[in-house]
Short mmCIF file of C-alpha atoms in Angstrom, two decimals:
data_model
loop_
_atom_site.label_atom_id
_atom_site.label_comp_id
_atom_site.label_asym_id
_atom_site.label_seq_id
_atom_site.Cartn_x
_atom_site.Cartn_y
_atom_site.Cartn_z
CA MET A 1 198.46 76.07 126.69
CA ARG A 2 196.39 72.89 126.81
CA THR A 3 198.71 70.51 124.92
CA ASP A 4 201.36 72.96 123.68
CA PRO A 5 203.33 74.69 126.47
CA SER A 6 205.08 76.95 123.95
CA LEU A 7 201.74 78.44 122.86
CA HIS A 8 200.69 81.63 124.64
CA TYR A 9 197.17 82.22 123.41
CA LEU A 10 195.79 85.52 124.72
CA ASP A 11 192.98 86.26 122.28
CA ASN A 12 190.07 84.56 124.01
CA ALA A 13 187.67 87.41 123.22
CA ALA A 14 188.05 86.40 119.56
CA THR A 15 187.56 82.70 120.24
CA THR A 16 188.43 80.11 122.85
CA ILE A 17 190.07 76.73 122.41
CA VAL A 18 187.46 73.96 122.45
CA ASP A 19 187.47 71.97 125.67
CA PRO A 20 188.36 68.31 124.89
CA ALA A 21 185.53 67.15 127.15
CA VAL A 22 183.10 69.24 125.10
CA ALA A 23 184.51 67.77 121.90
CA ASP A 24 183.90 64.29 123.32
CA VAL A 25 180.26 65.14 124.05
CA ILE A 26 179.82 66.36 120.47
CA HIS A 27 181.50 63.28 118.98
CA THR A 28 179.30 60.95 121.02
CA ALA A 29 176.18 62.90 120.07
CA MET A 30 177.02 62.65 116.38
CA LEU A 31 177.07 58.86 116.67
CA GLU A 32 174.25 58.28 119.15
CA HIS A 33 171.79 61.10 118.39
CA TRP A 34 171.86 60.93 114.61
CA ALA A 35 168.10 61.25 114.11
CA ASN A 36 166.31 64.50 113.26
CA PRO A 37 164.73 65.92 116.45
CA SER A 38 161.58 66.71 114.47
CA SER A 39 161.06 63.09 113.36
CA LEU A 40 158.19 61.20 114.99
CA TYR A 41 159.80 57.78 115.39
CA ARG A 42 161.72 56.70 118.49
CA PRO A 43 165.27 57.81 117.52
CA GLY A 44 163.86 61.22 116.61
CA ALA A 45 162.05 61.44 119.94
CA GLU A 46 165.30 60.58 121.72
CA SER A 47 167.09 63.36 119.83
CA GLU A 48 164.30 65.77 120.72
CA ALA A 49 164.56 64.81 124.39
CA ALA A 50 168.33 65.36 124.35
CA LEU A 51 167.80 68.77 122.74
CA GLY A 52 165.27 69.62 125.42
CA HIS A 53 167.66 68.70 128.23
CA ALA A 54 170.36 70.88 126.67
CA ARG A 55 167.93 73.77 126.28
CA ALA A 56 166.85 73.53 129.92
CA ALA A 57 170.45 73.41 131.14
CA LEU A 58 171.37 76.49 129.12
CA ALA A 59 168.28 78.39 130.22
CA ARG A 60 169.32 77.89 133.84
CA THR A 61 172.67 79.60 133.18
CA ILE A 62 170.93 82.84 132.16
CA GLY A 63 167.94 82.61 134.48
CA CYS A 64 165.11 82.20 132.00
CA LYS A 65 162.44 79.66 131.12
CA SER A 66 163.52 76.74 128.96
CA LYS A 67 161.06 77.64 126.20
CA GLU A 68 162.55 81.15 126.01
CA PHE A 69 165.96 79.83 124.89
CA TYR A 70 166.41 79.39 121.13
CA PHE A 71 169.42 77.76 119.46
CA THR A 72 171.22 79.79 116.80
CA SER A 73 174.46 79.44 114.84
CA CYS A 74 176.26 82.31 116.58
CA GLY A 75 175.92 85.62 118.42
CA SER A 76 175.78 87.61 115.18
CA GLU A 77 172.80 85.64 113.92
CA GLY A 78 171.09 86.01 117.28
CA ASN A 79 171.60 89.78 117.26
CA ASN A 80 170.20 90.14 113.75
CA LEU A 81 167.28 87.85 114.53
CA ALA A 82 166.34 89.75 117.69
CA LEU A 83 166.78 93.27 116.31
CA LEU A 84 165.03 92.79 112.98
CA GLY A 85 162.37 90.42 114.28
CA GLY A 86 161.56 92.78 117.12
CA ALA A 87 161.89 96.25 115.64
CA LEU A 88 160.13 95.63 112.35
CA THR A 89 156.91 94.60 114.10
CA LYS A 90 156.58 97.84 116.07
CA THR A 91 154.04 100.30 114.72
CA PHE A 92 153.92 102.98 117.42
CA GLY A 93 157.23 104.63 116.53
CA LYS A 94 160.51 104.43 114.63
CA LYS A 95 163.09 105.57 117.16
CA ILE A 96 165.93 103.29 118.25
CA ILE A 97 168.52 103.98 120.94
CA CYS A 98 171.82 102.13 120.80
CA SER A 99 175.15 102.35 122.58
CA GLY A 100 177.87 103.74 120.34
CA PHE A 101 180.30 100.86 120.74
CA GLU A 102 178.21 97.87 119.73
CA HIS A 103 179.46 94.85 117.83
CA PRO A 104 179.01 95.12 114.02
CA SER A 105 176.21 92.52 114.19
CA VAL A 106 174.18 95.08 116.14
CA ARG A 107 175.45 98.32 114.67
CA ARG A 108 175.11 97.37 110.99
CA PRO A 109 171.50 96.10 111.09
CA LEU A 110 170.54 99.32 112.85
CA GLU A 111 172.42 101.40 110.29
CA GLN A 112 170.43 99.58 107.62
CA LEU A 113 167.20 100.48 109.40
CA ALA A 114 168.39 104.09 109.59
CA SER A 115 168.86 104.12 105.82
CA SER A 116 165.23 103.00 105.52
CA GLY A 117 163.85 105.90 107.51
CA TRP A 118 164.25 104.80 111.11
CA GLN A 119 165.63 107.30 113.61
CA VAL A 120 168.65 105.58 115.17
CA VAL A 121 170.46 107.41 117.97
CA PHE A 122 173.93 106.12 118.89
CA VAL A 123 175.11 107.18 122.34
CA ALA A 124 178.91 107.24 122.55
CA PRO A 125 180.77 105.91 125.60
CA GLU A 126 182.75 108.21 127.84
CA ALA A 127 186.47 108.77 127.28
CA ASP A 128 187.29 106.13 129.92
CA GLY A 129 185.29 103.49 128.03
CA ARG A 130 182.30 103.42 130.34
CA LEU A 131 178.79 103.97 129.03
CA ASP A 132 176.65 106.55 130.83
CA VAL A 133 173.27 104.85 131.20
CA ASP A 134 171.63 108.15 132.11
CA ARG A 135 172.61 109.57 128.71
CA MET A 136 170.92 106.64 126.99
CA LEU A 137 167.81 107.01 129.13
CA GLU A 138 167.58 110.70 128.23
CA GLN A 139 166.95 109.65 124.64
CA VAL A 140 164.08 107.26 125.42
CA ASP A 141 160.60 108.63 124.74
CA ARG A 142 157.13 107.40 123.81
CA SER A 143 158.16 106.83 120.17
CA THR A 144 161.15 104.64 121.09
CA VAL A 145 160.61 101.06 119.96
CA LEU A 146 164.02 99.57 120.76
CA VAL A 147 166.98 100.09 123.08
CA ALA A 148 170.13 98.03 122.38
CA CYS A 149 173.18 97.83 124.60
CA MET A 150 175.87 95.20 125.05
CA MET A 151 176.54 93.92 128.56
CA VAL A 152 180.34 93.77 128.11
CA ASN A 153 182.21 95.57 125.36
CA ASN A 154 184.16 93.13 123.22
CA GLU A 155 187.18 95.41 122.76
CA THR A 156 187.72 97.04 126.15
CA GLY A 157 185.80 94.80 128.57
CA ALA A 158 183.75 97.76 129.80
CA ARG A 159 180.69 96.63 131.76
CA CYS A 160 177.29 98.19 131.12
CA ASP A 161 174.47 98.23 133.65
CA VAL A 162 171.95 96.73 131.26
CA GLU A 163 169.63 95.69 134.09
CA ARG A 164 169.19 99.30 135.20
CA LEU A 165 168.90 100.45 131.60
CA ALA A 166 166.09 97.98 130.94
CA ARG A 167 164.29 98.73 134.18
CA GLU A 168 164.37 102.51 133.75
CA ALA A 169 163.62 102.45 130.01
CA LYS A 170 160.46 100.43 130.67
CA LYS A 171 159.35 103.05 133.22
CA ILE A 172 159.56 105.70 130.51
CA ASN A 173 157.96 103.56 127.82
CA SER A 174 156.56 100.17 128.81
CA ARG A 175 156.31 99.08 125.15
CA VAL A 176 160.01 99.54 124.36
CA MET A 177 162.01 96.42 123.51
CA VAL A 178 165.40 96.05 125.24
CA HIS A 179 168.04 93.95 123.48
CA VAL A 180 171.35 92.95 125.05
CA ASP A 181 174.34 91.44 123.29
CA GLY A 182 175.59 89.15 126.06
CA VAL A 183 178.26 87.31 124.09
CA GLN A 184 181.24 88.67 126.05
CA ALA A 185 179.36 88.65 129.36
CA TRP A 186 178.08 85.08 129.48
CA MET A 187 180.14 82.96 131.87
CA ARG A 188 182.08 86.06 132.94
CA LEU A 189 179.28 87.80 134.84
CA PRO A 190 176.16 86.48 136.59
CA VAL A 191 173.12 86.67 134.31
CA LYS A 192 169.50 86.42 135.51
CA LEU A 193 167.03 87.50 132.86
CA ALA A 194 163.73 86.62 134.52
CA ASP A 195 161.90 89.83 135.51
CA SER A 196 164.92 91.91 134.43
CA GLY A 197 163.09 93.94 131.78
CA ILE A 198 165.49 92.59 129.15
CA ASP A 199 163.55 91.18 126.20
CA SER A 200 166.31 89.51 124.18
CA PHE A 201 169.84 88.37 124.98
CA THR A 202 172.45 86.64 122.82
CA VAL A 203 175.18 84.12 123.69
CA SER A 204 177.82 82.33 121.62
CA GLY A 205 179.50 78.96 122.01
CA HIS A 206 182.98 79.70 120.82
CA LYS A 207 183.54 82.27 123.58
CA ILE A 208 183.11 79.58 126.27
CA HIS A 209 185.20 76.65 124.92
CA ALA A 210 182.41 75.22 122.75
CA PRO A 211 182.76 75.14 118.94
CA LYS A 212 182.14 77.90 116.46
CA GLY A 213 178.78 77.55 114.77
CA VAL A 214 176.45 77.37 117.76
CA GLY A 215 174.90 80.00 119.98
CA GLY A 216 171.70 80.92 121.72
CA LEU A 217 169.07 83.63 121.88
CA PHE A 218 166.78 84.47 124.77
CA LEU A 219 163.43 85.88 123.68
CA SER A 220 161.02 86.69 126.50
CA ASP A 221 157.54 85.24 126.35
CA LYS A 222 156.15 88.80 126.46
CA LEU A 223 158.14 89.76 123.36
CA ILE A 224 157.32 86.62 121.42
CA GLN A 225 153.66 87.60 121.13
CA SER A 226 154.56 90.41 118.73
CA PHE A 227 157.77 88.95 117.28
CA ARG A 228 158.11 88.25 113.58
CA PRO A 229 161.24 86.32 112.52
CA PRO A 230 163.04 87.90 109.55
CA TYR A 231 163.23 84.57 107.71
CA LEU A 232 160.80 81.69 107.32
CA GLY A 233 160.92 77.93 107.10
CA GLY A 234 159.86 75.01 109.25
CA GLU A 235 158.54 74.95 112.80
CA GLN A 236 161.85 74.26 114.52
CA GLU A 237 162.59 76.46 117.55
CA ARG A 238 158.88 77.35 117.82
CA GLY A 239 159.07 78.73 114.29
CA ILE A 240 161.42 81.51 115.39
CA ARG A 241 164.64 80.07 113.95
CA PRO A 242 163.70 77.58 111.20
CA GLY A 243 166.08 74.84 110.13
CA THR A 244 167.05 71.50 111.60
CA GLU A 245 168.84 72.05 114.89
CA ASN A 246 172.54 71.24 115.18
CA LEU A 247 171.97 68.76 117.98
CA PRO A 248 175.59 67.68 118.61
CA TYR A 249 176.74 71.29 118.92
CA ALA A 250 173.73 72.15 121.09
CA LEU A 251 174.75 69.37 123.48
CA GLY A 252 178.33 70.62 123.35
CA LEU A 253 177.19 74.15 124.17
CA ALA A 254 175.27 72.86 127.17
CA ALA A 255 178.24 70.79 128.33
CA ALA A 256 180.57 73.80 128.14
CA ALA A 257 178.15 76.04 130.01
CA GLN A 258 177.43 73.48 132.71
CA LYS A 259 181.16 73.04 133.30
CA LEU A 260 181.88 76.76 133.59
CA ALA A 261 178.81 78.02 135.45
CA PRO A 262 179.69 76.66 138.94
CA THR A 263 183.23 78.09 138.79
CA LEU A 264 182.45 81.70 137.84
CA ARG A 265 183.71 83.29 141.05
CA GLU A 266 186.85 81.16 141.15
CA ARG A 267 187.65 81.84 137.50
CA THR A 268 187.10 85.57 137.90
CA ALA A 269 189.56 85.74 140.78
CA ARG A 270 192.16 83.78 138.84
CA VAL A 271 191.82 85.92 135.74
CA ARG A 272 191.87 89.11 137.81
CA GLU A 273 195.34 88.13 139.02
CA LEU A 274 196.49 87.77 135.42
CA ASN A 275 194.99 91.12 134.48
CA ASP A 276 196.70 92.81 137.43
CA ARG A 277 199.99 91.16 136.53
CA LEU A 278 199.76 92.49 132.99
CA ARG A 279 198.80 96.00 134.14
CA THR A 280 201.79 96.02 136.49
CA GLY A 281 204.11 94.92 133.70
CA LEU A 282 202.78 97.51 131.27
CA ALA A 283 203.33 100.29 133.80
CA ALA A 284 207.06 100.04 133.01
CA PHE A 285 206.44 101.40 129.49
CA PRO A 286 205.99 105.20 129.57
CA THR A 287 204.15 105.41 126.24
CA VAL A 288 201.51 102.81 127.13
CA GLU A 289 197.98 104.04 127.81
CA ILE A 290 195.34 101.66 129.16
CA ASN A 291 192.04 101.84 127.26
CA SER A 292 190.07 99.40 129.44
CA PRO A 293 188.25 100.82 132.47
CA ALA A 294 189.48 99.58 135.84
CA ASP A 295 186.07 98.08 136.66
CA GLY A 296 185.74 96.20 133.37
CA VAL A 297 185.72 92.42 133.23
CA PRO A 298 189.25 91.12 133.95
CA GLU A 299 189.22 88.89 130.88
CA ILE A 300 189.92 91.84 128.56
CA LEU A 301 192.71 94.43 128.74
CA ASN A 302 193.06 96.89 125.87
CA PHE A 303 195.96 99.33 125.67
CA SER A 304 197.74 101.59 123.18
CA GLN A 305 201.53 101.55 123.12
CA ASN A 306 201.71 104.67 120.89
CA ARG A 307 204.90 103.69 119.07
CA ILE A 308 204.53 100.75 116.70
CA LYS A 309 201.63 99.94 114.39
CA SER A 310 199.45 97.18 115.77
CA GLU A 311 199.90 94.81 112.83
CA THR A 312 203.68 95.11 113.10
CA MET A 313 203.65 94.33 116.81
CA LEU A 314 201.15 91.47 116.38
CA ALA A 315 203.36 89.85 113.75
CA TRP A 316 206.38 90.21 116.04
CA LEU A 317 204.53 88.60 118.93
CA ALA A 318 203.18 85.81 116.73
CA GLU A 319 206.71 84.80 115.72
CA ALA A 320 207.14 83.76 119.37
CA LYS A 321 203.71 82.04 119.42
CA VAL A 322 202.23 84.84 121.52
CA TYR A 323 198.81 85.55 120.06
CA VAL A 324 196.77 88.69 120.77
CA SER A 325 194.72 91.07 118.60
CA SER A 326 194.33 94.75 117.85
CA ALA A 327 190.52 95.00 117.89
CA SER A 328 187.44 92.85 117.32
CA ALA A 329 188.18 89.75 115.26
CA CYS A 330 185.04 90.50 113.23
CA GLY A 331 186.69 93.71 112.05
CA ARG A 332 189.29 91.73 110.06
CA GLY A 333 192.02 94.27 110.73
CA GLU A 334 189.88 97.40 110.48
CA PRO A 335 190.69 100.19 112.98
CA SER A 336 188.83 99.95 116.27
CA HIS A 337 185.38 101.53 116.12
CA THR A 338 185.17 101.41 119.91
CA LEU A 339 188.37 103.38 120.50
CA ALA A 340 187.31 105.90 117.85
CA VAL A 341 183.99 106.67 119.55
CA MET A 342 185.86 106.91 122.88
CA GLY A 343 187.76 109.81 121.32
CA ARG A 344 191.16 108.13 121.15
CA SER A 345 193.73 109.65 118.80
CA ASP A 346 194.62 108.05 115.46
CA ARG A 347 197.99 107.08 116.90
CA ALA A 348 196.37 105.38 119.88
CA ILE A 349 193.96 103.50 117.62
CA ASP A 350 196.70 102.44 115.19
CA THR A 351 198.86 101.06 118.02
CA ALA A 352 196.18 99.40 120.14
CA ILE A 353 196.48 95.84 121.43
CA ARG A 354 193.77 93.72 123.04
CA VAL A 355 194.86 90.97 125.41
CA SER A 356 192.04 88.65 126.46
CA PHE A 357 192.29 85.87 129.02
CA CYS A 358 190.50 82.70 129.97
CA ALA A 359 190.92 80.62 133.11
CA ASP A 360 193.34 78.29 131.30
CA ASN A 361 195.90 81.08 130.98
CA THR A 362 198.80 81.24 133.41
CA PRO A 363 201.24 83.82 134.79
CA GLU A 364 203.78 82.35 132.36
CA ASP A 365 201.56 83.47 129.46
CA VAL A 366 201.59 87.03 130.79
CA ASP A 367 205.34 86.96 131.32
CA ALA A 368 205.93 85.59 127.81
CA PHE A 369 203.83 88.40 126.39
CA LEU A 370 205.63 91.10 128.39
CA GLU A 371 209.07 89.72 127.49
CA ARG A 372 208.33 89.59 123.77
CA PHE A 373 206.50 92.93 123.88
CA GLU A 374 209.47 94.63 125.55
CA ALA A 375 211.80 93.22 122.89
CA GLY A 376 209.49 94.50 120.19
CA MET A 377 209.36 97.97 121.68
CA LYS A 378 213.16 98.08 121.59
CA THR A 379 213.67 96.41 118.21
CA LEU A 380 210.89 97.45 115.85
CA ALA A 381 210.96 100.70 113.95
CA SER A 382 209.17 103.59 115.63
CA PHE A 383 205.80 104.78 114.34
#
């Protein structure tokens, strides 16, 4: 993989390997664009112009206006910023609707609001991992201030029709804010936010071969009129996200996105072949149950092998430099919340494995995984 052919990295939903070309852009920016973008002298103006070009390029990849794209440090910060900055300004109600399998950076802020008196309704996904949009819409009423739903689930790859959700929710209550965690969807699915009804949308650099520590947040111009950021500081990012911008990483984020955006269809087809190859290989194991829906994004395949604890199997695979995960990396080894709300058994949750691809992966990576996995199923102690 990249420079090490013995490495079989299949945990791209946790993070991707930084593209060397992106690293070069960042290194150059650190040396050439050293000035603070907020400074008034010429080097500062040049930094500000570079930041503006990066912002415009990134806005084009999600179909929004340049001024609606705000730089953040990561998807988690963007989710917190959007949810708290949006919900806490609403005065006409205290009801929030959220999908039941959100990332912790969405679920936990809403749980905190619930402990403060907000009515938060979590709508669980179906047993096959899909989210029934109609069930979420049934909960929307005139007192609903916020609807939150991720576009692609980070553990199973399930796709959610967030465009329809936003459109129909606004018909029920035109004042409702719709937030979408787009971290696992960006550069895997087409995104066009203009006139979509979506008010906020988060992206993250380290999921698309840019570094950790940079991300972005779309906030619609309509939302911004009543938006109050949860923390204060300078006037950077229109006062929404104060603090001096990380210009080199912003340029790196733009470089990564510009490289990937034109190849979306080609990459999807290539990764679909890898996903199909893995599904075919796993069919030979009678105890394996696939947790990812067939129409999910091909980059993620989650399954339970129902025999060996996940951590035991992961350690076995890692000895052969085959790297996968058991759930969200942000869970730090905690059992999968997503599989639990899908109704999976404790055994299925305790033996789950998530394989996640990028376009750099090869059939040899899949074969290496299957070979080592088969050996583990035969060698390791049963559950």
